[in-house]
């Protein structure tokens, strides 16, 4: 147990879970509201501590949410967070090799995961394959160039996290205009062929429809 916590993936999962995974709670709720799925199947790519799937599936017995991630320590944390919810499951899986059949999902999301992908083209093709026709892939990345923290997106305990901390993390782990353009180019070259680019809160967002 201690060995798995102290591994590289375990330390990353711990740091994320007690930091952003906690203070992004309003962000996960806002994204779940935007996805606005009542029934069917939802896939969260690079689900990390699993919160988005929990919020998407909460109070929706007709909906099944599946989170996938390559970091098993993250998934152990996600399992803890989901508690007894039966309509949320997590699996170790590379988004570039999704095991589900064509046309399985009513919506797919990836929040703060795309900047990690080593084969973005493969992930985009896999997501296109597993989406049902007419359904969408919601791709969110924090805006590395954001200069203020919008109201209603970060949960604070006292003064933590201060704006400067949050902005520094977006600068470090978010996408700047150049990387965002590269992602949009990869989308144009994929089976999606393009999508709707915009913003939601402090995120740059792409909505790609099959
Ligand atoms: C910064 S975390 C974001 C976690 C979560 N989406 C959130 O917003 O809290 C990025 C996650 O993407 C996962 N990831 C990176 N590449 C992946 C891949 N090819 N397939 C599945 N998960 C991946 C990482 O292991 C990590 O847990």
mmCIF file of C-alpha atoms and ligand atoms in Angstrom:
data_model
loop_
_atom_site.group_PDB
_atom_site.id
_atom_site.type_symbol
_atom_site.label_atom_id
_atom_site.label_comp_id
_atom_site.label_asym_id
_atom_site.label_seq_id
_atom_site.Cartn_x
_atom_site.Cartn_y
_atom_site.Cartn_z
ATOM 1 C CA UNK A 1 0.000 0.000 0.000
ATOM 2 C CA UNK A 2 2.705 2.486 1.110
ATOM 3 C CA UNK A 3 4.818 1.389 -1.874
ATOM 4 C CA UNK A 4 1.981 2.174 -4.311
ATOM 5 C CA UNK A 5 1.347 5.616 -2.715
ATOM 6 C CA UNK A 6 5.061 6.464 -2.929
ATOM 7 C CA UNK A 7 5.438 5.390 -6.582
ATOM 8 C CA UNK A 8 5.657 8.201 -9.182
ATOM 9 C CA UNK A 9 2.005 7.676 -10.227
ATOM 10 C CA UNK A 10 0.944 7.364 -6.582
ATOM 11 C CA UNK A 11 2.567 10.666 -5.583
ATOM 12 C CA UNK A 12 1.049 12.428 -8.597
ATOM 13 C CA UNK A 13 -2.382 11.034 -7.718
ATOM 14 C CA UNK A 14 -2.042 12.078 -4.062
ATOM 15 C CA UNK A 15 -0.916 15.625 -4.968
ATOM 16 C CA UNK A 16 -3.731 16.010 -7.490
ATOM 17 C CA UNK A 17 -6.376 14.545 -5.198
ATOM 18 C CA UNK A 18 -5.645 16.809 -2.229
ATOM 19 C CA UNK A 19 -5.074 19.872 -4.456
ATOM 20 C CA UNK A 20 -6.895 20.518 -7.760
ATOM 21 C CA UNK A 21 -9.119 17.423 -7.404
ATOM 22 C CA UNK A 22 -10.578 19.085 -4.318
ATOM 23 C CA UNK A 23 -10.661 22.754 -5.256
ATOM 24 C CA UNK A 24 -12.060 22.094 -8.784
ATOM 25 C CA UNK A 25 -15.326 20.677 -7.404
ATOM 26 C CA UNK A 26 -17.440 23.599 -8.751
ATOM 27 C CA UNK A 27 -15.672 23.249 -12.122
ATOM 28 C CA UNK A 28 -16.615 19.541 -12.362
ATOM 29 C CA UNK A 29 -20.229 20.442 -11.475
ATOM 30 C CA UNK A 30 -20.342 23.212 -14.112
ATOM 31 C CA UNK A 31 -18.930 20.901 -16.798
ATOM 32 C CA UNK A 32 -21.412 18.136 -15.868
ATOM 33 C CA UNK A 33 -24.281 20.663 -16.208
ATOM 34 C CA UNK A 34 -23.024 21.698 -19.654
ATOM 35 C CA UNK A 35 -22.852 18.049 -20.796
ATOM 36 C CA UNK A 36 -26.430 17.735 -19.523
ATOM 37 C CA UNK A 37 -26.924 14.012 -20.144
ATOM 38 C CA UNK A 38 -30.028 12.366 -18.625
ATOM 39 C CA UNK A 39 -29.614 8.764 -19.795
ATOM 40 C CA UNK A 40 -27.346 6.463 -21.790
ATOM 41 C CA UNK A 41 -23.577 6.014 -21.545
ATOM 42 C CA UNK A 42 -20.929 8.604 -20.686
ATOM 43 C CA UNK A 43 -17.146 8.177 -21.001
ATOM 44 C CA UNK A 44 -14.636 10.345 -19.100
ATOM 45 C CA UNK A 45 -11.151 10.102 -20.619
ATOM 46 C CA UNK A 46 -8.240 10.641 -18.222
ATOM 47 C CA UNK A 47 -10.785 10.738 -15.397
ATOM 48 C CA UNK A 48 -8.127 11.157 -12.672
ATOM 49 C CA UNK A 49 -9.863 11.247 -9.263
ATOM 50 C CA UNK A 50 -13.177 10.556 -10.995
ATOM 51 C CA UNK A 51 -15.298 13.538 -9.994
ATOM 52 C CA UNK A 52 -16.710 14.454 -13.399
ATOM 53 C CA UNK A 53 -18.247 10.982 -13.860
ATOM 54 C CA UNK A 54 -19.734 11.205 -10.368
ATOM 55 C CA UNK A 55 -21.384 14.572 -11.094
ATOM 56 C CA UNK A 56 -22.574 13.530 -14.573
ATOM 57 C CA UNK A 57 -24.202 10.346 -13.179
ATOM 58 C CA UNK A 58 -25.485 11.725 -9.884
ATOM 59 C CA UNK A 59 -29.248 11.259 -9.468
ATOM 60 C CA UNK A 60 -29.527 9.716 -12.975
ATOM 61 C CA UNK A 61 -30.395 6.015 -12.643
ATOM 62 C CA UNK A 62 -30.781 5.681 -16.435
ATOM 63 C CA UNK A 63 -27.200 6.811 -17.019
ATOM 64 C CA UNK A 64 -23.940 4.824 -16.811
ATOM 65 C CA UNK A 65 -20.706 6.776 -16.422
ATOM 66 C CA UNK A 66 -17.337 5.168 -17.119
ATOM 67 C CA UNK A 67 -14.020 6.815 -16.265
ATOM 68 C CA UNK A 68 -10.773 5.577 -17.820
ATOM 69 C CA UNK A 69 -7.203 6.471 -16.936
ATOM 70 C CA UNK A 70 -3.706 5.046 -17.381
ATOM 71 C CA UNK A 71 -2.729 5.887 -13.784
ATOM 72 C CA UNK A 72 -3.967 3.127 -11.465
ATOM 73 C CA UNK A 73 -3.299 5.183 -8.339
ATOM 74 C CA UNK A 74 -5.685 7.868 -9.675
ATOM 75 C CA UNK A 75 -8.312 5.184 -10.244
ATOM 76 C CA UNK A 76 -7.936 3.892 -6.676
ATOM 77 C CA UNK A 77 -8.776 7.419 -5.502
ATOM 78 C CA UNK A 78 -11.711 7.597 -7.929
ATOM 79 C CA UNK A 79 -13.054 4.290 -6.527
ATOM 80 C CA UNK A 80 -12.944 5.765 -3.029
ATOM 81 C CA UNK A 81 -14.776 8.918 -4.134
ATOM 82 C CA UNK A 82 -17.614 7.131 -5.914
ATOM 83 C CA UNK A 83 -18.668 5.339 -2.702
ATOM 84 C CA UNK A 84 -21.638 3.031 -3.303
ATOM 85 C CA UNK A 85 -22.794 4.537 -6.619
ATOM 86 C CA UNK A 86 -23.633 1.631 -8.925
ATOM 87 C CA UNK A 87 -23.832 3.644 -12.157
ATOM 88 C CA UNK A 88 -20.186 4.837 -12.047
ATOM 89 C CA UNK A 89 -17.273 2.537 -12.911
ATOM 90 C CA UNK A 90 -13.566 3.147 -13.484
ATOM 91 C CA UNK A 91 -11.113 1.175 -15.603
ATOM 92 C CA UNK A 92 -7.420 1.257 -16.378
ATOM 93 C CA UNK A 93 -7.280 2.030 -20.096
ATOM 94 C CA UNK A 94 -5.274 4.036 -22.609
ATOM 95 C CA UNK A 95 -7.518 6.496 -24.467
ATOM 96 C CA UNK A 96 -5.594 5.624 -27.630
ATOM 97 C CA UNK A 97 -6.895 2.024 -27.326
ATOM 98 C CA UNK A 98 -10.448 2.083 -25.993
ATOM 99 C CA UNK A 99 -11.939 -1.394 -25.614
ATOM 100 C CA UNK A 100 -15.612 -0.414 -26.172
ATOM 101 C CA UNK A 101 -17.437 -1.132 -29.439
ATOM 102 C CA UNK A 102 -18.306 1.446 -32.075
ATOM 103 C CA UNK A 103 -21.208 3.741 -31.221
ATOM 104 C CA UNK A 104 -21.315 2.982 -27.465
ATOM 105 C CA UNK A 105 -21.421 6.473 -25.899
ATOM 106 C CA UNK A 106 -23.929 9.337 -25.792
ATOM 107 C CA UNK A 107 -21.194 11.765 -24.679
ATOM 108 C CA UNK A 108 -17.433 11.673 -24.080
ATOM 109 C CA UNK A 109 -15.375 14.242 -22.145
ATOM 110 C CA UNK A 110 -11.691 14.838 -21.463
ATOM 111 C CA UNK A 111 -10.815 17.526 -18.911
ATOM 112 C CA UNK A 112 -7.167 18.576 -18.483
ATOM 113 C CA UNK A 113 -6.022 15.323 -20.080
ATOM 114 C CA UNK A 114 -5.248 16.232 -23.724
ATOM 115 C CA UNK A 115 -1.958 17.960 -22.819
ATOM 116 C CA UNK A 116 -0.698 14.539 -21.600
ATOM 117 C CA UNK A 117 -1.559 12.519 -24.699
ATOM 118 C CA UNK A 118 1.378 11.141 -26.631
ATOM 119 C CA UNK A 119 -0.788 10.188 -29.645
ATOM 120 C CA UNK A 120 -3.568 12.769 -29.955
ATOM 121 C CA UNK A 121 -4.564 11.562 -33.437
ATOM 122 C CA UNK A 122 -5.159 8.034 -32.107
ATOM 123 C CA UNK A 123 -7.244 9.313 -29.162
ATOM 124 C CA UNK A 124 -9.409 11.430 -31.487
ATOM 125 C CA UNK A 125 -10.049 8.439 -33.790
ATOM 126 C CA UNK A 126 -10.900 6.195 -30.851
ATOM 127 C CA UNK A 127 -13.346 8.746 -29.420
ATOM 128 C CA UNK A 128 -14.938 9.214 -32.858
ATOM 129 C CA UNK A 129 -15.366 5.442 -33.147
ATOM 130 C CA UNK A 130 -16.998 4.911 -29.725
ATOM 131 C CA UNK A 131 -19.402 7.903 -29.966
ATOM 132 C CA UNK A 132 -22.927 7.371 -31.262
ATOM 133 C CA UNK A 133 -23.675 9.422 -34.419
ATOM 134 C CA UNK A 134 -24.888 12.935 -33.543
ATOM 135 C CA UNK A 135 -23.240 12.786 -30.088
ATOM 136 C CA UNK A 136 -20.380 14.972 -28.834
ATOM 137 C CA UNK A 137 -16.884 14.917 -27.381
ATOM 138 C CA UNK A 138 -16.253 17.737 -24.852
ATOM 139 C CA UNK A 139 -12.563 18.613 -24.681
ATOM 140 C CA UNK A 140 -11.521 21.012 -21.904
ATOM 141 C CA UNK A 141 -8.069 22.458 -21.184
ATOM 142 C CA UNK A 142 -7.321 25.268 -18.724
ATOM 143 C CA UNK A 143 -6.346 28.520 -20.435
ATOM 144 C CA UNK A 144 -2.634 29.034 -19.684
ATOM 145 C CA UNK A 145 -3.064 32.717 -20.564
ATOM 146 C CA UNK A 146 -5.994 33.390 -18.201
ATOM 147 C CA UNK A 147 -5.363 36.462 -16.060
ATOM 148 C CA UNK A 148 -8.186 36.082 -13.556
ATOM 149 C CA UNK A 149 -10.093 33.331 -11.787
ATOM 150 C CA UNK A 150 -13.808 33.484 -12.667
ATOM 151 C CA UNK A 151 -16.387 33.396 -9.865
ATOM 152 C CA UNK A 152 -18.048 30.067 -9.150
ATOM 153 C CA UNK A 153 -15.344 27.765 -10.528
ATOM 154 C CA UNK A 154 -12.974 27.197 -7.581
ATOM 155 C CA UNK A 155 -13.834 26.037 -4.076
ATOM 156 C CA UNK A 156 -11.799 27.750 -1.385
ATOM 157 C CA UNK A 157 -11.050 26.760 2.190
ATOM 158 C CA UNK A 158 -10.262 30.057 3.837
ATOM 159 C CA UNK A 159 -7.794 31.735 1.493
ATOM 160 C CA UNK A 160 -6.564 28.489 -0.108
ATOM 161 C CA UNK A 161 -5.965 28.298 -2.986
ATOM 162 C CA UNK A 162 -5.115 31.967 -3.601
ATOM 163 C CA UNK A 163 -5.679 33.276 -7.158
ATOM 164 C CA UNK A 164 -1.926 33.525 -7.796
ATOM 165 C CA UNK A 165 -1.532 29.776 -7.039
ATOM 166 C CA UNK A 166 -4.411 28.811 -9.339
ATOM 167 C CA UNK A 167 -3.203 31.055 -12.186
ATOM 168 C CA UNK A 168 0.337 29.665 -11.826
ATOM 169 C CA UNK A 169 -0.992 26.120 -12.190
ATOM 170 C CA UNK A 170 -2.989 27.020 -15.307
ATOM 171 C CA UNK A 171 0.094 28.657 -16.788
ATOM 172 C CA UNK A 172 2.104 25.512 -16.062
ATOM 173 C CA UNK A 173 -0.426 22.791 -16.915
ATOM 174 C CA UNK A 174 -2.939 24.547 -19.177
ATOM 175 C CA UNK A 175 -2.744 25.216 -22.911
ATOM 176 C CA UNK A 176 -1.537 28.473 -24.433
ATOM 177 C CA UNK A 177 -2.811 29.739 -27.807
ATOM 178 C CA UNK A 178 -0.091 27.873 -29.735
ATOM 179 C CA UNK A 179 -0.791 24.458 -28.191
ATOM 180 C CA UNK A 180 -4.525 25.062 -28.489
ATOM 181 C CA UNK A 181 -4.106 25.780 -32.218
ATOM 182 C CA UNK A 182 -2.095 22.541 -32.578
ATOM 183 C CA UNK A 183 -4.941 20.639 -30.920
ATOM 184 C CA UNK A 184 -7.469 22.270 -33.259
ATOM 185 C CA UNK A 185 -5.298 21.283 -36.227
ATOM 186 C CA UNK A 186 -5.253 17.673 -34.994
ATOM 187 C CA UNK A 187 -9.068 17.833 -34.765
ATOM 188 C CA UNK A 188 -9.340 19.173 -38.334
ATOM 189 C CA UNK A 189 -7.146 16.295 -39.535
ATOM 190 C CA UNK A 190 -9.265 13.713 -37.662
ATOM 191 C CA UNK A 191 -12.565 12.068 -38.612
ATOM 192 C CA UNK A 192 -14.349 14.866 -36.677
ATOM 193 C CA UNK A 193 -13.050 17.311 -39.321
ATOM 194 C CA UNK A 194 -13.600 20.279 -36.992
ATOM 195 C CA UNK A 195 -15.709 21.393 -34.079
ATOM 196 C CA UNK A 196 -17.029 24.282 -32.072
ATOM 197 C CA UNK A 197 -14.223 26.129 -30.272
ATOM 198 C CA UNK A 198 -15.006 28.451 -27.374
ATOM 199 C CA UNK A 199 -14.639 28.984 -23.645
ATOM 200 C CA UNK A 200 -16.378 27.737 -20.532
ATOM 201 C CA UNK A 201 -15.253 29.299 -17.265
ATOM 202 C CA UNK A 202 -11.448 29.312 -17.194
ATOM 203 C CA UNK A 203 -11.226 26.568 -19.806
ATOM 204 C CA UNK A 204 -10.671 26.567 -23.514
ATOM 205 C CA UNK A 205 -13.307 24.165 -24.857
ATOM 206 C CA UNK A 206 -13.855 22.182 -28.045
ATOM 207 C CA UNK A 207 -17.178 20.442 -28.706
ATOM 208 C CA UNK A 208 -16.697 17.840 -31.434
ATOM 209 C CA UNK A 209 -19.781 16.170 -32.843
ATOM 210 C CA UNK A 210 -19.781 12.875 -34.767
HETATM 211 C C1 LIG B 1 -4.411 16.484 -14.917
HETATM 212 S S1 LIG B 1 -5.195 14.937 -14.766
HETATM 213 C C2 LIG B 1 -6.901 15.416 -14.974
HETATM 214 C C3 LIG B 1 -7.825 14.465 -14.282
HETATM 215 C C4 LIG B 1 -9.317 14.791 -14.395
HETATM 216 N N1 LIG B 1 -9.787 14.768 -15.760
HETATM 217 C C5 LIG B 1 -9.620 16.118 -13.753
HETATM 218 O O1 LIG B 1 -9.909 17.075 -14.471
HETATM 219 O O2 LIG B 1 -9.550 16.205 -12.538
HETATM 220 C C6 LIG B 1 -4.846 14.146 -16.344
HETATM 221 C C7 LIG B 1 -5.170 12.660 -16.349
HETATM 222 O O3 LIG B 1 -5.093 12.148 -17.702
HETATM 223 C C8 LIG B 1 -4.574 10.827 -17.596
HETATM 224 N N2 LIG B 1 -4.070 10.389 -18.915
HETATM 225 C C9 LIG B 1 -2.989 10.873 -19.583
HETATM 226 N N3 LIG B 1 -2.845 10.240 -20.753
HETATM 227 C C10 LIG B 1 -3.850 9.328 -20.846
HETATM 228 C C11 LIG B 1 -4.223 8.348 -21.812
HETATM 229 N N4 LIG B 1 -3.528 8.183 -22.957
HETATM 230 N N5 LIG B 1 -5.295 7.574 -21.574
HETATM 231 C C12 LIG B 1 -6.000 7.714 -20.415
HETATM 232 N N6 LIG B 1 -5.683 8.616 -19.460
HETATM 233 C C13 LIG B 1 -4.626 9.417 -19.664
HETATM 234 C C14 LIG B 1 -3.501 10.951 -16.515
HETATM 235 O O4 LIG B 1 -3.123 9.710 -15.992
HETATM 236 C C15 LIG B 1 -4.197 11.858 -15.499
HETATM 237 O O5 LIG B 1 -4.888 11.143 -14.515
#
